[in-house]
Coordinates of C-alpha atoms in Angstrom, one line a residue:
Chain Z
M1356 CA 4.5 37.3 2.1
V1357 CA 6.7 37.6 5.1
Q1358 CA 4.7 39.3 7.9
T1359 CA 6.0 38.0 11.2
A1360 CA 9.3 37.0 12.8
T1361 CA 8.2 33.4 12.7
Q1362 CA 7.8 33.6 8.9
V1363 CA 11.4 34.9 8.6
L1364 CA 12.6 31.9 10.6
D1365 CA 10.4 29.6 8.5
W1366 CA 11.9 31.0 5.2
L1367 CA 15.5 30.7 6.5
G1368 CA 14.8 27.2 7.8
I1369 CA 13.3 26.1 4.5
V1370 CA 16.3 27.3 2.5
V1371 CA 18.9 25.6 4.7
F1372 CA 16.9 22.4 4.9
A1373 CA 16.3 22.4 1.2
L1374 CA 20.1 22.7 0.8
T1375 CA 20.7 19.7 3.0
G1376 CA 18.3 17.7 0.8
A1377 CA 20.1 18.8 -2.3
L1378 CA 23.4 17.8 -0.7
V1379 CA 22.1 14.3 0.0
A1380 CA 21.0 14.2 -3.6
S1381 CA 24.5 15.1 -4.7
R1382 CA 26.0 12.3 -2.5
K1383 CA 23.7 9.9 -4.3
E1384 CA 24.5 11.4 -7.7
M1385 CA 20.9 11.9 -8.6
D1386 CA 19.5 13.8 -11.6
V1387 CA 18.2 17.4 -11.3
V1388 CA 14.6 16.2 -10.6
G1389 CA 15.9 14.0 -7.7
F1390 CA 17.6 17.2 -6.4
A1391 CA 14.3 19.1 -6.6
V1392 CA 12.3 16.3 -4.9
L1393 CA 14.7 15.8 -2.0
A1394 CA 15.3 19.5 -1.5
T1395 CA 11.5 20.2 -1.4
V1396 CA 10.5 17.3 0.9
T1397 CA 13.3 18.3 3.3
G1398 CA 12.5 22.0 3.2
I1399 CA 8.8 21.7 3.7
G1400 CA 8.4 18.3 5.3
G1401 CA 8.6 19.3 9.0
G1402 CA 6.3 22.2 8.7
T1403 CA 3.8 20.1 6.7
V1404 CA 3.6 17.4 9.4
R1405 CA 3.2 20.2 12.0
D1406 CA 0.3 21.8 10.1
V1407 CA -1.5 18.5 9.4
L1408 CA -1.3 17.6 13.1
L1409 CA -2.5 21.1 14.2
D1410 CA -5.3 20.8 11.6
V1411 CA -4.4 24.2 10.1
P1412 CA -4.0 24.8 6.3
V1413 CA -0.6 23.4 5.2
F1414 CA 1.5 26.5 4.8
W1415 CA 2.7 26.0 1.2
V1416 CA -0.6 24.9 -0.4
R1417 CA -1.8 28.5 -0.9
E1418 CA 1.7 30.0 -1.4
P1419 CA 3.6 28.6 -4.4
A1420 CA 6.7 30.6 -3.5
Y1421 CA 7.8 28.0 -0.9
L1422 CA 7.9 25.2 -3.6
I1423 CA 9.6 27.5 -6.1
T1424 CA 12.2 28.5 -3.5
C1425 CA 13.1 24.8 -2.8
V1426 CA 13.4 24.1 -6.5
V1427 CA 15.7 27.1 -7.0
V1428 CA 17.9 26.0 -4.1
A1429 CA 18.0 22.5 -5.8
L1430 CA 19.1 24.0 -9.1
V1431 CA 21.8 26.1 -7.6
A1432 CA 23.1 23.1 -5.6
F1433 CA 23.0 20.9 -8.7
F1434 CA 25.5 23.1 -10.4
T1435 CA 27.7 24.1 -7.4
A1436 CA 27.6 21.2 -4.9
H1437 CA 31.0 20.1 -6.1
V1438 CA 32.5 23.3 -4.8
P1439 CA 32.6 22.6 -1.0
Q1440 CA 35.6 20.5 0.1
S1441 CA 33.4 18.4 2.4
R1442 CA 29.7 18.1 1.6
Y1443 CA 28.9 15.9 4.5
R1444 CA 30.2 18.5 7.0
Y1445 CA 28.3 21.3 5.3
L1446 CA 25.1 19.1 5.5
L1447 CA 25.5 18.6 9.2
W1448 CA 26.1 22.3 9.9
L1449 CA 23.2 23.5 7.7
D1450 CA 21.0 20.8 9.3
A1451 CA 22.0 22.3 12.7
V1452 CA 21.0 25.8 11.7
G1453 CA 17.7 24.5 10.3
L1454 CA 17.0 22.5 13.4
A1455 CA 17.4 25.6 15.6
L1456 CA 15.3 27.8 13.3
F1457 CA 12.4 25.3 13.0
A1458 CA 12.4 24.4 16.7
V1459 CA 11.4 28.0 17.6
A1460 CA 9.3 28.6 14.5
G1461 CA 7.3 25.4 15.0
T1462 CA 6.7 26.1 18.6
E1463 CA 5.5 29.6 18.0
K1464 CA 3.1 28.6 15.2
A1465 CA 1.7 25.9 17.5
M1466 CA 1.2 28.4 20.3
E1467 CA -0.6 30.8 18.0
T1468 CA -3.2 28.0 17.4
G1469 CA -3.9 27.9 21.1
V1470 CA -2.3 24.6 22.2
G1471 CA -0.5 24.3 25.5
A1472 CA 3.2 24.7 26.1
T1473 CA 4.0 20.9 26.2
V1474 CA 2.3 20.2 22.9
A1475 CA 3.8 23.4 21.4
M1476 CA 7.3 22.3 22.3
A1477 CA 6.6 18.8 20.8
M1478 CA 5.4 20.5 17.6
G1479 CA 8.7 22.5 17.6
V1480 CA 10.7 19.3 17.8
I1481 CA 8.5 17.7 15.1
T1482 CA 9.0 20.6 12.8
A1483 CA 12.7 20.6 13.4
T1484 CA 13.3 16.9 12.8
F1485 CA 10.7 15.5 10.4
G1486 CA 12.1 17.1 7.3
G1487 CA 15.5 15.5 8.0
I1488 CA 13.9 12.2 8.8
I1489 CA 12.0 12.1 5.5
R1490 CA 15.2 13.2 3.7
D1491 CA 17.3 10.4 5.2
L1492 CA 14.6 7.7 4.7
L1493 CA 14.2 8.7 1.0
G1494 CA 17.9 9.3 0.4
G1495 CA 19.0 6.1 2.1
E1496 CA 21.1 7.8 4.7
V1497 CA 21.4 6.8 8.4
P1498 CA 18.8 9.1 10.0
V1499 CA 20.6 12.1 11.7
I1500 CA 18.1 11.9 14.5
L1501 CA 19.6 8.5 15.5
S1502 CA 23.1 10.0 15.7
R1503 CA 25.1 9.5 18.8
E1504 CA 25.5 13.2 19.4
I1505 CA 22.8 15.4 20.9
Y1506 CA 20.2 16.2 18.2
A1507 CA 16.5 16.2 19.1
S1508 CA 17.5 17.4 22.6
A1509 CA 19.0 20.6 21.1
A1510 CA 15.7 21.3 19.3
L1511 CA 13.8 20.7 22.6
A1512 CA 16.2 23.0 24.5
G1513 CA 15.7 25.8 22.0
A1514 CA 11.9 25.3 22.1
A1515 CA 11.9 25.3 25.9
A1516 CA 14.1 28.4 26.1
F1517 CA 11.7 30.3 23.8
V1518 CA 8.6 29.2 25.8
A1519 CA 10.2 29.9 29.2
L1520 CA 11.4 33.4 28.2
G1521 CA 8.0 34.2 26.7
A1522 CA 6.3 33.1 29.9
I1523 CA 8.4 35.4 32.1
G1524 CA 7.5 38.4 29.8
V1525 CA 10.6 38.7 27.6
P1526 CA 9.5 40.4 24.3
R1527 CA 8.7 37.9 21.5
E1528 CA 11.5 38.8 19.1
A1529 CA 14.1 38.5 21.9
A1530 CA 12.6 35.1 23.0
I1531 CA 12.7 33.9 19.4
A1532 CA 16.3 34.9 19.0
A1533 CA 17.3 33.4 22.4
G1534 CA 15.6 30.1 21.6
F1535 CA 17.4 29.9 18.2
V1536 CA 20.8 30.7 19.8
V1537 CA 20.3 28.1 22.6
G1538 CA 19.3 25.3 20.1
L1539 CA 22.1 26.1 17.7
L1540 CA 24.8 26.4 20.4
I1541 CA 23.9 23.0 21.9
R1542 CA 23.8 21.2 18.5
A1543 CA 27.0 23.0 17.4
A1544 CA 28.8 22.0 20.6
A1545 CA 27.6 18.4 20.0
L1546 CA 29.0 18.5 16.5
R1547 CA 32.2 20.2 17.5
Y1548 CA 33.0 18.4 20.7
G1549 CA 31.0 15.2 20.3
W1550 CA 28.7 16.0 23.2
S1551 CA 26.2 13.3 23.9
L1552 CA 23.9 12.2 26.6
P1553 CA 24.5 9.0 28.6
R1554 CA 23.3 6.0 26.6
Y1555 CA 21.4 3.0 27.7
R1556 CA 23.7 0.1 28.4
S1557 CA 22.8 -3.6 28.6
R1558 CA 23.5 -5.3 31.8
P1559 CA 27.3 -5.9 32.1
G1560 CA 28.4 -9.6 32.3
L1561 CA 25.6 -10.9 30.0
P1562 CA 26.6 -12.4 26.7
H1563 CA 25.7 -10.3 23.7
D1564 CA 22.4 -11.4 22.1
P1565 CA 20.9 -9.2 19.4
R1566 CA 17.4 -10.7 19.9
R1567 CA 17.1 -9.7 23.5
Chain T
M391 CA -19.9 6.5 -7.7
V392 CA -18.0 7.5 -10.8
Q393 CA -19.2 11.0 -11.9
T394 CA -16.3 12.7 -13.5
A395 CA -13.4 12.0 -15.9
T396 CA -11.0 12.4 -12.9
Q397 CA -12.8 9.7 -11.0
V398 CA -12.4 7.3 -13.9
L399 CA -8.7 8.0 -13.9
D400 CA -8.7 7.6 -10.1
W401 CA -10.3 4.2 -10.2
L402 CA -8.0 3.0 -13.0
G403 CA -5.0 4.3 -11.1
I404 CA -6.1 2.6 -7.9
V405 CA -6.5 -0.7 -9.6
V406 CA -3.1 -0.7 -11.4
F407 CA -1.3 0.6 -8.3
A408 CA -3.0 -2.0 -6.1
L409 CA -1.8 -4.6 -8.5
T410 CA 1.8 -3.4 -8.2
G411 CA 1.5 -3.6 -4.4
A412 CA 0.3 -7.2 -4.8
L413 CA 3.2 -8.0 -7.1
V414 CA 5.7 -6.7 -4.5
A415 CA 3.8 -8.9 -1.9
S416 CA 4.3 -11.9 -4.3
R417 CA 8.0 -11.2 -4.6
K418 CA 8.3 -11.3 -0.8
E419 CA 6.1 -14.4 -0.6
M420 CA 3.7 -12.8 1.8
D421 CA 0.4 -14.3 3.0
V422 CA -3.0 -13.1 1.7
V423 CA -3.3 -10.4 4.3
G424 CA 0.1 -9.1 3.4
F425 CA -1.1 -8.9 -0.2
A426 CA -4.3 -7.0 0.9
V427 CA -2.3 -4.5 3.0
L428 CA 0.3 -3.7 0.4
A429 CA -2.2 -3.5 -2.4
T430 CA -4.4 -1.1 -0.4
V431 CA -1.7 1.2 0.8
T432 CA -0.2 1.4 -2.7
G433 CA -3.6 1.9 -4.4
I434 CA -4.9 4.6 -2.1
G435 CA -1.6 6.0 -0.6
G436 CA -0.9 8.8 -3.1
G437 CA -4.4 10.1 -3.1
T438 CA -4.6 10.0 0.6
V439 CA -1.5 12.1 1.1
R440 CA -2.9 14.6 -1.5
D441 CA -6.3 14.9 0.3
V442 CA -4.7 15.3 3.7
L443 CA -2.4 18.1 2.3
L444 CA -5.3 19.8 0.6
D445 CA -7.4 19.5 3.8
V446 CA -10.3 17.9 1.9
P447 CA -12.0 14.7 3.1
V448 CA -9.9 11.7 2.3
F449 CA -11.6 10.1 -0.7
W450 CA -12.0 6.5 0.5
V451 CA -13.2 7.3 4.1
R452 CA -16.9 7.8 3.0
E453 CA -16.7 5.3 0.1
P454 CA -15.8 1.7 1.1
A455 CA -15.8 0.6 -2.6
Y456 CA -12.2 1.8 -2.9
L457 CA -10.9 -0.4 -0.1
I458 CA -13.0 -3.4 -1.3
T459 CA -11.6 -2.9 -4.8
C460 CA -8.0 -3.0 -3.5
V461 CA -8.7 -6.2 -1.5
V462 CA -10.3 -7.9 -4.5
V463 CA -7.3 -7.0 -6.7
A464 CA -5.1 -8.5 -4.0
L465 CA -7.1 -11.7 -3.8
V466 CA -7.0 -12.1 -7.6
A467 CA -3.2 -11.5 -7.6
F468 CA -2.7 -14.0 -4.8
F469 CA -4.0 -16.8 -6.9
T470 CA -2.7 -15.7 -10.3
A471 CA 0.6 -13.8 -9.8
H472 CA 2.6 -16.9 -10.8
V473 CA 1.2 -16.6 -14.3
P474 CA 3.2 -13.8 -15.8
Q475 CA 6.7 -14.8 -16.9
S476 CA 8.3 -11.7 -15.4
R477 CA 6.6 -10.2 -12.4
Y478 CA 9.1 -7.4 -12.0
R479 CA 8.6 -6.2 -15.6
Y480 CA 4.8 -6.2 -15.1
L481 CA 5.3 -4.2 -11.9
L482 CA 7.3 -1.5 -13.7
W483 CA 4.8 -1.1 -16.6
L484 CA 1.8 -1.1 -14.3
D485 CA 3.5 1.4 -12.1
A486 CA 4.1 3.6 -15.3
V487 CA 0.4 3.5 -16.2
G488 CA -0.6 4.4 -12.6
L489 CA 2.0 7.2 -12.5
A490 CA 0.5 8.8 -15.6
L491 CA -3.1 8.4 -14.5
F492 CA -2.5 9.8 -11.0
A493 CA -0.3 12.7 -12.2
V494 CA -3.3 14.1 -14.1
A495 CA -6.0 13.1 -11.7
G496 CA -4.1 14.5 -8.7
T497 CA -3.5 17.8 -10.5
E498 CA -7.1 18.1 -11.5
K499 CA -8.5 17.4 -8.0
A500 CA -6.1 20.0 -6.6
M501 CA -7.1 22.6 -9.1
E502 CA -10.8 22.0 -8.2
T503 CA -10.0 23.0 -4.6
G504 CA -8.8 26.3 -6.0
V505 CA -5.0 26.1 -5.5
G506 CA -2.7 27.6 -8.2
A507 CA -1.0 25.7 -11.0
T508 CA 2.4 25.3 -9.3
V509 CA 0.9 23.7 -6.2
A510 CA -1.6 21.7 -8.3
M511 CA 1.2 20.1 -10.4
A512 CA 3.1 19.3 -7.2
M513 CA 0.0 17.6 -5.9
G514 CA -0.1 15.6 -9.1
V515 CA 3.4 14.5 -8.6
I516 CA 2.7 13.6 -5.0
T517 CA -0.4 11.6 -5.9
A518 CA 1.5 9.8 -8.6
T519 CA 4.6 8.9 -6.5
F520 CA 3.6 8.4 -2.8
G521 CA 1.7 5.2 -3.2
G522 CA 4.8 3.6 -4.8
I523 CA 7.1 5.2 -2.2
I524 CA 5.0 3.7 0.7
R525 CA 4.9 0.3 -1.2
D526 CA 8.6 0.2 -1.6
L527 CA 9.4 1.3 2.0
L528 CA 7.0 -1.3 3.5
G529 CA 8.0 -4.0 1.0
G530 CA 11.7 -3.5 1.4
E531 CA 12.3 -2.7 -2.3
V532 CA 14.6 0.0 -3.6
P533 CA 12.2 3.0 -4.1
V534 CA 11.3 3.3 -7.8
I535 CA 11.4 7.1 -7.4
L536 CA 15.2 6.8 -6.9
S537 CA 15.6 4.8 -10.1
R538 CA 18.2 6.0 -12.6
E539 CA 15.5 6.3 -15.4
I540 CA 13.2 9.3 -15.7
Y541 CA 10.3 8.8 -13.2
A542 CA 9.0 11.8 -11.2
S543 CA 9.9 14.0 -14.2
A544 CA 7.4 12.0 -16.3
A545 CA 4.6 12.7 -13.8
L546 CA 5.6 16.3 -13.8
A547 CA 5.5 16.5 -17.6
G548 CA 2.0 14.9 -17.7
A549 CA 0.7 17.3 -15.1
A550 CA 2.3 20.3 -16.9
A551 CA 0.8 19.2 -20.2
F552 CA -2.6 18.9 -18.7
V553 CA -2.3 22.4 -17.0
A554 CA -0.9 24.0 -20.1
L555 CA -3.6 22.6 -22.5
G556 CA -6.3 23.6 -20.1
A557 CA -4.9 27.1 -19.8
I558 CA -5.1 27.6 -23.6
G559 CA -8.7 26.5 -23.7
V560 CA -8.5 22.9 -24.7
P561 CA -11.6 21.0 -23.5
R562 CA -11.1 19.2 -20.2
E563 CA -11.4 15.7 -21.3
A564 CA -9.0 16.3 -24.2
A565 CA -6.5 17.9 -21.8
I566 CA -6.8 15.0 -19.4
A567 CA -6.2 12.4 -22.1
A568 CA -3.2 14.4 -23.5
G569 CA -1.7 14.8 -20.0
F570 CA -2.0 11.0 -19.4
V571 CA -0.5 10.2 -22.8
V572 CA 2.5 12.6 -22.3
G573 CA 3.3 11.1 -18.9
L574 CA 2.9 7.5 -20.0
L575 CA 5.0 8.0 -23.2
I576 CA 7.9 9.6 -21.4
R577 CA 8.0 7.0 -18.6
A578 CA 7.5 4.2 -21.2
A579 CA 10.4 5.5 -23.3
A580 CA 12.5 5.7 -20.1
L581 CA 11.7 2.1 -19.4
R582 CA 12.1 0.9 -23.0
Y583 CA 15.2 2.9 -24.0
G584 CA 16.7 3.7 -20.6
W585 CA 16.2 7.4 -21.0
S586 CA 17.6 9.4 -18.1
L587 CA 18.5 13.0 -17.2
P588 CA 22.1 14.0 -16.7
R589 CA 23.2 13.1 -13.2
Y590 CA 25.2 15.1 -10.7
R591 CA 28.9 14.0 -10.8
S592 CA 31.4 14.7 -8.2
R593 CA 34.5 16.7 -9.2
P594 CA 36.7 14.6 -11.3
G595 CA 40.2 14.0 -10.0
L596 CA 39.2 13.9 -6.3
P597 CA 39.6 10.6 -4.5
H598 CA 36.3 8.9 -3.7
D599 CA 35.1 9.6 -0.2
P600 CA 31.7 8.4 0.8
R601 CA 31.4 10.9 3.7
R602 CA 31.8 14.0 1.5
Chain A
M852 CA -9.9 12.9 31.0
V853 CA -11.1 9.3 30.6
Q854 CA -14.8 9.3 29.9
T855 CA -15.5 6.3 27.7
A856 CA -14.5 2.6 27.5
T857 CA -12.7 3.5 24.2
Q858 CA -10.6 6.0 26.1
V859 CA -9.6 3.4 28.6
L860 CA -8.5 1.1 25.8
D861 CA -6.7 4.1 24.2
W862 CA -4.7 4.8 27.3
L863 CA -3.7 1.2 27.9
G864 CA -2.7 0.8 24.3
I865 CA -0.6 4.0 24.4
V866 CA 1.2 2.8 27.5
V867 CA 2.1 -0.6 26.2
F868 CA 3.0 0.7 22.7
A869 CA 5.2 3.4 24.3
L870 CA 6.9 0.6 26.2
T871 CA 7.6 -1.3 23.0
G872 CA 9.1 1.9 21.6
A873 CA 11.4 2.2 24.6
L874 CA 12.4 -1.4 24.3
V875 CA 13.5 -0.9 20.7
A876 CA 15.4 2.2 22.0
S877 CA 17.1 0.0 24.6
R878 CA 18.1 -2.6 21.9
K879 CA 19.8 0.2 20.0
E880 CA 21.4 1.6 23.1
M881 CA 20.0 5.1 22.6
D882 CA 20.2 8.0 25.0
V883 CA 17.2 9.1 27.1
V884 CA 15.9 11.5 24.4
G885 CA 15.9 8.7 21.9
F886 CA 13.9 6.6 24.4
A887 CA 11.4 9.4 24.7
V888 CA 11.1 10.0 20.9
L889 CA 10.6 6.3 20.0
A890 CA 8.2 5.7 22.9
T891 CA 6.1 8.7 21.9
V892 CA 5.9 8.1 18.2
T893 CA 5.0 4.4 18.9
G894 CA 2.5 5.2 21.5
I895 CA 0.6 7.9 19.7
G896 CA 1.5 7.1 16.0
G897 CA -1.4 4.8 15.1
G898 CA -4.1 7.0 16.6
T899 CA -2.5 10.1 15.0
V900 CA -2.8 8.6 11.5
R901 CA -6.4 7.5 12.2
D902 CA -7.4 11.0 13.4
V903 CA -5.7 12.7 10.4
L904 CA -7.5 10.3 8.0
L905 CA -10.9 10.8 9.7
D906 CA -10.3 14.6 9.7
V907 CA -11.0 14.9 13.4
P908 CA -8.7 16.8 15.8
V909 CA -5.6 14.7 16.6
F910 CA -6.3 13.3 20.1
W911 CA -3.1 14.4 21.8
V912 CA -2.9 18.0 20.5
R913 CA -5.3 19.4 23.1
E914 CA -4.4 17.0 25.9
P915 CA -0.7 17.1 26.9
A916 CA -1.2 14.1 29.3
Y917 CA -0.7 11.7 26.4
L918 CA 2.7 13.1 25.6
I919 CA 3.7 13.3 29.2
T920 CA 2.6 9.6 29.7
C921 CA 4.8 8.4 26.9
V922 CA 7.8 10.4 28.2
V923 CA 7.3 8.9 31.7
V924 CA 7.1 5.4 30.3
A925 CA 10.3 6.1 28.4
L926 CA 12.1 7.3 31.6
V927 CA 11.0 4.3 33.6
A928 CA 12.2 2.0 30.8
F929 CA 15.5 3.8 30.5
F930 CA 16.3 2.9 34.1
T931 CA 14.8 -0.6 34.2
A932 CA 14.9 -2.1 30.7
H933 CA 17.9 -4.2 31.7
V934 CA 15.7 -6.2 34.2
P935 CA 13.8 -8.5 31.9
Q936 CA 15.7 -11.6 30.8
S937 CA 14.5 -11.3 27.2
R938 CA 13.6 -7.8 25.9
Y939 CA 12.6 -8.9 22.5
R940 CA 10.1 -11.4 23.8
Y941 CA 8.6 -8.7 26.1
L942 CA 8.4 -6.4 23.1
L943 CA 6.5 -8.9 21.0
W944 CA 3.9 -9.7 23.8
L945 CA 3.4 -6.0 24.7
D946 CA 3.0 -5.3 21.0
A947 CA 0.3 -8.0 20.8
V948 CA -1.6 -6.4 23.7
G949 CA -1.4 -3.0 22.1
L950 CA -2.5 -4.4 18.8
A951 CA -5.6 -5.9 20.2
L952 CA -6.5 -2.8 22.3
F953 CA -6.0 -0.3 19.4
A954 CA -7.8 -2.6 16.8
V955 CA -11.1 -2.2 18.9
A956 CA -10.5 1.4 20.0
G957 CA -9.6 2.6 16.5
T958 CA -12.7 0.9 15.0
E959 CA -15.0 2.4 17.6
K960 CA -13.6 5.9 17.3
A961 CA -14.1 5.7 13.5
M962 CA -17.7 4.4 13.9
E963 CA -18.4 7.3 16.2
T964 CA -17.6 9.7 13.3
G965 CA -20.2 8.0 11.2
V966 CA -18.1 6.0 8.7
G967 CA -19.3 2.6 7.6
A968 CA -18.2 -0.8 9.0
T969 CA -15.6 -1.6 6.3
V970 CA -13.8 1.7 6.6
A971 CA -14.1 1.6 10.4
M972 CA -12.4 -1.8 10.5
A973 CA -9.7 -0.5 8.2
M974 CA -9.2 2.4 10.7
G975 CA -8.9 -0.2 13.5
V976 CA -6.2 -2.0 11.6
I977 CA -4.4 1.3 10.8
T978 CA -4.5 2.4 14.5
A979 CA -3.2 -1.0 15.6
T980 CA -0.3 -1.3 13.2
F981 CA 1.0 2.2 12.2
G982 CA 2.6 3.0 15.6
G983 CA 4.7 -0.2 15.3
I984 CA 5.4 0.5 11.6
I985 CA 6.8 3.9 12.5
R986 CA 8.7 2.5 15.5
D987 CA 10.4 -0.2 13.3
L988 CA 11.2 2.2 10.4
L989 CA 12.8 4.7 12.8
G990 CA 14.5 2.1 15.0
G991 CA 15.9 0.1 12.1
E992 CA 14.0 -3.1 13.0
V993 CA 12.4 -5.5 10.6
P994 CA 8.8 -4.3 10.6
V995 CA 6.7 -6.7 12.8
I996 CA 3.8 -6.3 10.3
L997 CA 5.9 -8.2 7.7
S998 CA 6.5 -11.1 10.2
R999 CA 5.7 -14.6 9.0
E1000 CA 3.2 -15.1 11.9
I1001 CA -0.4 -13.8 11.8
Y1002 CA -0.3 -10.0 12.7
A1003 CA -2.6 -7.6 10.8
S1004 CA -5.1 -10.4 10.5
A1005 CA -5.4 -10.6 14.3
A1006 CA -6.2 -6.9 14.4
L1007 CA -8.7 -7.3 11.6
A1008 CA -10.3 -10.3 13.4
G1009 CA -10.7 -8.3 16.6
A1010 CA -12.2 -5.3 14.8
A1011 CA -14.6 -7.6 12.9
A1012 CA -15.7 -9.4 16.1
F1013 CA -16.4 -6.0 17.7
V1014 CA -18.4 -4.8 14.7
A1015 CA -20.3 -8.0 14.3
L1016 CA -21.3 -8.3 18.0
G1017 CA -22.4 -4.7 18.0
A1018 CA -24.5 -5.2 14.9
I1019 CA -26.4 -8.1 16.5
G1020 CA -27.2 -6.0 19.6
V1021 CA -24.5 -7.0 22.1
P1022 CA -23.9 -4.2 24.6
R1023 CA -21.0 -2.0 23.7
E1024 CA -18.8 -2.8 26.6
A1025 CA -19.2 -6.5 26.0
A1026 CA -18.5 -6.1 22.3
I1027 CA -15.4 -4.1 23.1
A1028 CA -14.1 -6.8 25.6
A1029 CA -14.9 -9.6 23.1
G1030 CA -13.1 -7.8 20.2
F1031 CA -10.1 -7.3 22.4
V1032 CA -10.0 -10.9 23.5
V1033 CA -10.4 -12.2 20.0
G1034 CA -7.6 -10.1 18.6
L1035 CA -5.2 -10.9 21.5
L1036 CA -5.9 -14.7 21.5
I1037 CA -5.2 -14.9 17.8
R1038 CA -2.0 -12.9 17.9
A1039 CA -1.0 -14.8 21.1
A1040 CA -1.6 -18.1 19.5
A1041 CA 0.5 -17.0 16.4
L1042 CA 3.3 -16.0 18.8
R1043 CA 3.1 -19.1 20.9
Y1044 CA 2.5 -21.8 18.3
G1045 CA 3.8 -20.1 15.2
W1046 CA 0.4 -19.8 13.5
S1047 CA 0.6 -18.4 10.0
L1048 CA -1.6 -18.1 6.9
P1049 CA -0.6 -19.9 3.7
R1050 CA 2.0 -17.9 1.9
Y1051 CA 2.3 -17.1 -1.8
R1052 CA 4.7 -19.4 -3.5
S1053 CA 6.4 -18.9 -6.8
R1054 CA 5.8 -21.5 -9.5
P1055 CA 7.7 -24.7 -8.6
G1056 CA 10.3 -25.8 -11.1
L1057 CA 11.3 -22.3 -12.2
P1058 CA 14.8 -21.2 -11.4
H1059 CA 15.0 -18.6 -8.6
D1060 CA 15.2 -15.1 -10.1
P1061 CA 15.0 -12.2 -7.6
R1062 CA 14.0 -9.7 -10.3
R1063 CA 10.8 -11.6 -11.4

């Protein structure tokens, strides 16, 4: 089932993203099926969009273990999600780990299909962010991707580090690990220290007008 | 055009889901094009997602009759939607019929492409629920899939009944009919008697904190 | 890179839609990565949905210039979006140009794959509207497609004019230009004079009940 380093990242990413979906379900006090649905769409959503765009077979359609894993994660969370002291903080940190994992795994899978580095990095960012986007749309949360702290940029940095190291001849496993660490450190620093990029500001001195 | 029992289910499902889309359009007092758009995306949305995931040709791309049917349903509804005494109740019951129809039809189409039972049932649930999800997102309604009464579980039960009966040798048409009845009865009972599954509850004794 | 009249329309449509995405980002005071993400999904979203439904390779996956163009548009907007006096008005007019461009380009690309006229026009409407739908969902705006003025109908009229003129033997470039002008004039008139189609009205004399 697991044959490559990318698949290991994929499995880990699916488990942690499924867990974030289940945590959103617990915040909305859903029933167990709601847990399973949110955990599954979050766990497999990003990779599904990537595979459809690349026009390769969707990874979980021939391999039921992915779906079953998401449902098991949902069941475990349904009975234990009351344990952590702060579910929202857990959600953000797990989401950060999944983001860094999928940024590298998505980029690598795209490169294996022969697309160029720019598109491959875009696929990494898509894989890393779309599961969370679907989770937040369905669960009625404010999308994490619109958060004020660095988010998609961390995925992009991880993907770029992986591509750059591979291009200069670093062995694949080392490039994968480095890309993951870069993405996670940047997002973790954003969460821990509130790092953010400069934001667009309207012209000073103009009266506020929400329709402009 | 209609060659198999699944296609009969598909057509019926498309008509009733298109009607739910038109009812949402009437609740929002849209114009006739709004009716046509919401009816069409609701009628064909679930099957479209299923076909894209299975990587088979999308069913309505080579057969314009599906689109035309949705538009005709929208036109009829535009001029008659004021007739029923309670549009929202009609919407929920039609949605229940479409849910049960598509749960079985989606599962069968997936099995015909050779995927396993777990994935096929997931495809049934996706076919049954995604049209309504898109309808509710575009129409600004609270997604029915997040309703407190049993919903996705009814689709799953219908799909599972169809798969189980087929596996023990029940003829296909009988298994299809039974799966439809199981799904519809469960969702109907949920609507009629307020059936729901136990919901996740936060730890008692802790103060309410929306960010947890 | 650009070989056909459709590709010229595609490029122009991508640039103006990317700009509308960046304008939404500026209204939400996002950072530069938020600008790039919203510009890109808006610029390429409609054509991506079209290509996935038609089961042809997604147009930007083998051609990074599309992604790079969207990012450049986002960068330019990030540093100049404070210049226009009324960003929302610019957004609506650019959206109108993109709508008319993509309605024709989407219809033509669909016809090139051999689908019939009905489905091809539906693909034109999908190409013209889905980028804006994704932009408004992600950016938290009220979807323009639900606006009270004529919108999807303008795309449909442009697509229909293109198909009808082609069917009676008008040269392709002339039919493309005419379809674009028809779509743009109708949407422009709707914006300028508040044109709208008759809307569905609940039965008079009944008390207002939001659940009906």
